[in-house]
């Protein structure tokens, strides 16, 4: 699917990267612990999280993640969004909680990557 | 690219929000130099974990990165408290990070094992009350 498909499924708003919505995404991971994301992520294109600090953007950058989705209605501040913009990331925000967001994307065909 | 290129960064202890700036800069420089993506990925993840450790467990320090055509060699030196038991520290899940660090998204005890996983060679020298120096190297295939 594309980032746009994920956005529509979650009824999400685009905060950054409107011009990249046609990017292809295959797998996703969801966590508020960046430690775990760094340790377990393998070629994920989407990161779902409820954590809003700059380290979320840096973690995504190091892992070549395409799109960050903030869940539970969280919105990072402008400094964090600016960082995402500089790194060419797409940032979405959805009101859905983590479990529901992951479930909707999984059902629509995104996978969780190799175990 | 016959010469060795050396990059040096002083890591500030005071500002967690800036932790990772050095790794970010190294990553973009490696990209500009045309280093293969797989090597860049390994360096980025290993270095970022190490940089975060320098900020949350030590009082900052200095990162030196040497880039040669064969490999990327990283030295992370801090004057922090040192690591009492390296074997324990290397175990997945072992962490002394306070809750405050965990609320920032770190402190799962996964960093050192992950650095080992993504580097081709890793060594830790540490002395209690003096500091810790982690060296890692990633081969350019
Ligand atoms: N530079 C350092 N100076 C002092 N102690 C360190 C240093 N690096 C790691 N440690 C010690 O080793 C432990 C394990 O480190 P590791 O990076 O594996 O996990 P963590 O930093 O606690 O959590 P995570 O990396 O998952 O966010 C730390 O909790 C800390 O006690
Ligand atoms: Mg760590």
PDB file of N, CA, C and O in Angstrom, chain B residues 21-54:
ATOM      1  N   UNK B  21      22.651  13.831  17.301  1.00  0.00           N
ATOM      2  CA  UNK B  21      23.077  14.770  16.252  1.00  0.00           C
ATOM      3  C   UNK B  21      24.344  14.297  15.546  1.00  0.00           C
ATOM      4  O   UNK B  21      24.479  14.444  14.330  1.00  0.00           O
ATOM      5  N   UNK B  22      25.277  13.737  16.324  1.00  0.00           N
ATOM      6  CA  UNK B  22      26.521  13.275  15.713  1.00  0.00           C
ATOM      7  C   UNK B  22      26.244  12.122  14.751  1.00  0.00           C
ATOM      8  O   UNK B  22      26.701  12.132  13.605  1.00  0.00           O
ATOM      9  N   UNK B  23      25.454  11.151  15.216  1.00  0.00           N
ATOM     10  CA  UNK B  23      25.128  10.002  14.368  1.00  0.00           C
ATOM     11  C   UNK B  23      24.420  10.442  13.096  1.00  0.00           C
ATOM     12  O   UNK B  23      24.660   9.908  12.011  1.00  0.00           O
ATOM     13  N   UNK B  24      23.542  11.423  13.257  1.00  0.00           N
ATOM     14  CA  UNK B  24      22.812  11.957  12.109  1.00  0.00           C
ATOM     15  C   UNK B  24      23.772  12.584  11.093  1.00  0.00           C
ATOM     16  O   UNK B  24      23.658  12.362   9.878  1.00  0.00           O
ATOM     17  N   UNK B  25      24.737  13.341  11.595  1.00  0.00           N
ATOM     18  CA  UNK B  25      25.725  13.974  10.711  1.00  0.00           C
ATOM     19  C   UNK B  25      26.600  12.929  10.013  1.00  0.00           C
ATOM     20  O   UNK B  25      26.868  13.036   8.817  1.00  0.00           O
ATOM     21  N   UNK B  26      27.023  11.915  10.778  1.00  0.00           N
ATOM     22  CA  UNK B  26      27.844  10.849  10.182  1.00  0.00           C
ATOM     23  C   UNK B  26      27.057  10.165   9.068  1.00  0.00           C
ATOM     24  O   UNK B  26      27.566   9.941   7.971  1.00  0.00           O
ATOM     25  N   UNK B  27      25.795   9.883   9.347  1.00  0.00           N
ATOM     26  CA  UNK B  27      24.974   9.203   8.340  1.00  0.00           C
ATOM     27  C   UNK B  27      24.903  10.005   7.043  1.00  0.00           C
ATOM     28  O   UNK B  27      25.089   9.458   5.955  1.00  0.00           O
ATOM     29  N   UNK B  28      24.662  11.312   7.149  1.00  0.00           N
ATOM     30  CA  UNK B  28      24.534  12.086   5.914  1.00  0.00           C
ATOM     31  C   UNK B  28      25.874  12.222   5.187  1.00  0.00           C
ATOM     32  O   UNK B  28      25.919  12.224   3.962  1.00  0.00           O
ATOM     33  N   UNK B  29      26.974  12.281   5.945  1.00  0.00           N
ATOM     34  CA  UNK B  29      28.294  12.336   5.299  1.00  0.00           C
ATOM     35  C   UNK B  29      28.601  11.032   4.559  1.00  0.00           C
ATOM     36  O   UNK B  29      29.141  11.043   3.453  1.00  0.00           O
ATOM     37  N   UNK B  30      28.266   9.898   5.183  1.00  0.00           N
ATOM     38  CA  UNK B  30      28.522   8.604   4.536  1.00  0.00           C
ATOM     39  C   UNK B  30      27.714   8.476   3.244  1.00  0.00           C
ATOM     40  O   UNK B  30      28.185   7.932   2.249  1.00  0.00           O
ATOM     41  N   UNK B  31      26.499   9.001   3.282  1.00  0.00           N
ATOM     42  CA  UNK B  31      25.647   8.994   2.081  1.00  0.00           C
ATOM     43  C   UNK B  31      26.294   9.788   0.962  1.00  0.00           C
ATOM     44  O   UNK B  31      26.386   9.336  -0.176  1.00  0.00           O
ATOM     45  N   UNK B  32      26.746  11.020   1.323  1.00  0.00           N
ATOM     46  CA  UNK B  32      27.411  11.887   0.330  1.00  0.00           C
ATOM     47  C   UNK B  32      28.632  11.210  -0.272  1.00  0.00           C
ATOM     48  O   UNK B  32      28.942  11.409  -1.439  1.00  0.00           O
ATOM     49  N   UNK B  33      29.346  10.422   0.554  1.00  0.00           N
ATOM     50  CA  UNK B  33      30.569   9.764   0.078  1.00  0.00           C
ATOM     51  C   UNK B  33      30.275   8.539  -0.762  1.00  0.00           C
ATOM     52  O   UNK B  33      31.189   7.926  -1.306  1.00  0.00           O
ATOM     53  N   UNK B  34      29.015   8.137  -0.813  1.00  0.00           N
ATOM     54  CA  UNK B  34      28.658   6.988  -1.626  1.00  0.00           C
ATOM     55  C   UNK B  34      28.989   5.646  -1.000  1.00  0.00           C
ATOM     56  O   UNK B  34      29.150   4.637  -1.679  1.00  0.00           O
ATOM     57  N   UNK B  35      29.077   5.607   0.332  1.00  0.00           N
ATOM     58  CA  UNK B  35      29.284   4.345   1.048  1.00  0.00           C
ATOM     59  C   UNK B  35      28.034   3.462   0.844  1.00  0.00           C
ATOM     60  O   UNK B  35      26.914   3.972   0.836  1.00  0.00           O
ATOM     61  N   UNK B  36      28.215   2.155   0.645  1.00  0.00           N
ATOM     62  CA  UNK B  36      27.069   1.269   0.407  1.00  0.00           C
ATOM     63  C   UNK B  36      26.015   1.348   1.523  1.00  0.00           C
ATOM     64  O   UNK B  36      26.377   1.410   2.704  1.00  0.00           O
ATOM     65  N   UNK B  37      24.728   1.334   1.163  1.00  0.00           N
ATOM     66  CA  UNK B  37      23.634   1.511   2.121  1.00  0.00           C
ATOM     67  C   UNK B  37      23.683   0.536   3.295  1.00  0.00           C
ATOM     68  O   UNK B  37      23.371   0.923   4.422  1.00  0.00           O
ATOM     69  N   UNK B  38      24.060  -0.706   3.063  1.00  0.00           N
ATOM     70  CA  UNK B  38      24.063  -1.690   4.157  1.00  0.00           C
ATOM     71  C   UNK B  38      25.077  -1.281   5.242  1.00  0.00           C
ATOM     72  O   UNK B  38      24.797  -1.375   6.433  1.00  0.00           O
ATOM     73  N   UNK B  39      26.244  -0.799   4.815  1.00  0.00           N
ATOM     74  CA  UNK B  39      27.251  -0.338   5.776  1.00  0.00           C
ATOM     75  C   UNK B  39      26.759   0.912   6.504  1.00  0.00           C
ATOM     76  O   UNK B  39      26.953   1.056   7.722  1.00  0.00           O
ATOM     77  N   UNK B  40      26.105   1.809   5.788  1.00  0.00           N
ATOM     78  CA  UNK B  40      25.574   3.033   6.407  1.00  0.00           C
ATOM     79  C   UNK B  40      24.550   2.681   7.476  1.00  0.00           C
ATOM     80  O   UNK B  40      24.545   3.230   8.577  1.00  0.00           O
ATOM     81  N   UNK B  41      23.706   1.718   7.162  1.00  0.00           N
ATOM     82  CA  UNK B  41      22.668   1.311   8.109  1.00  0.00           C
ATOM     83  C   UNK B  41      23.293   0.760   9.394  1.00  0.00           C
ATOM     84  O   UNK B  41      22.900   1.111  10.506  1.00  0.00           O
ATOM     85  N   UNK B  42      24.308  -0.089   9.230  1.00  0.00           N
ATOM     86  CA  UNK B  42      24.967  -0.681  10.396  1.00  0.00           C
ATOM     87  C   UNK B  42      25.637   0.386  11.258  1.00  0.00           C
ATOM     88  O   UNK B  42      25.490   0.411  12.482  1.00  0.00           O
ATOM     89  N   UNK B  43      26.359   1.288  10.608  1.00  0.00           N
ATOM     90  CA  UNK B  43      27.035   2.369  11.337  1.00  0.00           C
ATOM     91  C   UNK B  43      26.008   3.247  12.053  1.00  0.00           C
ATOM     92  O   UNK B  43      26.180   3.582  13.231  1.00  0.00           O
ATOM     93  N   UNK B  44      24.951   3.611  11.344  1.00  0.00           N
ATOM     94  CA  UNK B  44      23.951   4.531  11.904  1.00  0.00           C
ATOM     95  C   UNK B  44      23.345   3.977  13.184  1.00  0.00           C
ATOM     96  O   UNK B  44      23.272   4.668  14.204  1.00  0.00           O
ATOM     97  N   UNK B  45      22.887   2.729  13.137  1.00  0.00           N
ATOM     98  CA  UNK B  45      22.214   2.142  14.285  1.00  0.00           C
ATOM     99  C   UNK B  45      23.199   1.960  15.448  1.00  0.00           C
ATOM    100  O   UNK B  45      22.924   2.364  16.582  1.00  0.00           O
ATOM    101  N   UNK B  46      24.377   1.394  15.152  1.00  0.00           N
ATOM    102  CA  UNK B  46      25.357   1.134  16.219  1.00  0.00           C
ATOM    103  C   UNK B  46      25.839   2.431  16.864  1.00  0.00           C
ATOM    104  O   UNK B  46      25.926   2.546  18.089  1.00  0.00           O
ATOM    105  N   UNK B  47      26.111   3.429  16.031  1.00  0.00           N
ATOM    106  CA  UNK B  47      26.635   4.692  16.552  1.00  0.00           C
ATOM    107  C   UNK B  47      25.580   5.445  17.364  1.00  0.00           C
ATOM    108  O   UNK B  47      25.872   6.023  18.422  1.00  0.00           O
ATOM    109  N   UNK B  48      24.356   5.431  16.871  1.00  0.00           N
ATOM    110  CA  UNK B  48      23.261   6.116  17.557  1.00  0.00           C
ATOM    111  C   UNK B  48      23.026   5.506  18.952  1.00  0.00           C
ATOM    112  O   UNK B  48      22.889   6.222  19.944  1.00  0.00           O
ATOM    113  N   UNK B  49      23.011   4.179  19.029  1.00  0.00           N
ATOM    114  CA  UNK B  49      22.868   3.506  20.335  1.00  0.00           C
ATOM    115  C   UNK B  49      24.001   3.935  21.271  1.00  0.00           C
ATOM    116  O   UNK B  49      23.779   4.215  22.450  1.00  0.00           O
ATOM    117  N   UNK B  50      25.221   3.989  20.730  1.00  0.00           N
ATOM    118  CA  UNK B  50      26.375   4.355  21.542  1.00  0.00           C
ATOM    119  C   UNK B  50      26.324   5.803  21.991  1.00  0.00           C
ATOM    120  O   UNK B  50      26.668   6.139  23.126  1.00  0.00           O
ATOM    121  N   UNK B  51      25.873   6.662  21.087  1.00  0.00           N
ATOM    122  CA  UNK B  51      25.768   8.091  21.413  1.00  0.00           C
ATOM    123  C   UNK B  51      24.729   8.314  22.506  1.00  0.00           C
ATOM    124  O   UNK B  51      24.959   9.071  23.462  1.00  0.00           O
ATOM    125  N   UNK B  52      23.600   7.640  22.402  1.00  0.00           N
ATOM    126  CA  UNK B  52      22.563   7.741  23.436  1.00  0.00           C
ATOM    127  C   UNK B  52      23.125   7.257  24.784  1.00  0.00           C
ATOM    128  O   UNK B  52      22.922   7.893  25.816  1.00  0.00           O
ATOM    129  N   UNK B  53      23.848   6.159  24.779  1.00  0.00           N
ATOM    130  CA  UNK B  53      24.448   5.663  26.025  1.00  0.00           C
ATOM    131  C   UNK B  53      25.366   6.698  26.661  1.00  0.00           C
ATOM    132  O   UNK B  53      25.376   6.870  27.875  1.00  0.00           O
ATOM    133  N   UNK B  54      26.154   7.398  25.826  1.00  0.00           N
ATOM    134  CA  UNK B  54      27.074   8.408  26.358  1.00  0.00           C
ATOM    135  C   UNK B  54      26.314   9.528  27.054  1.00  0.00           C
ATOM    136  O   UNK B  54      26.798  10.133  28.006  1.00  0.00           O
TER     137      UNK B  54
END
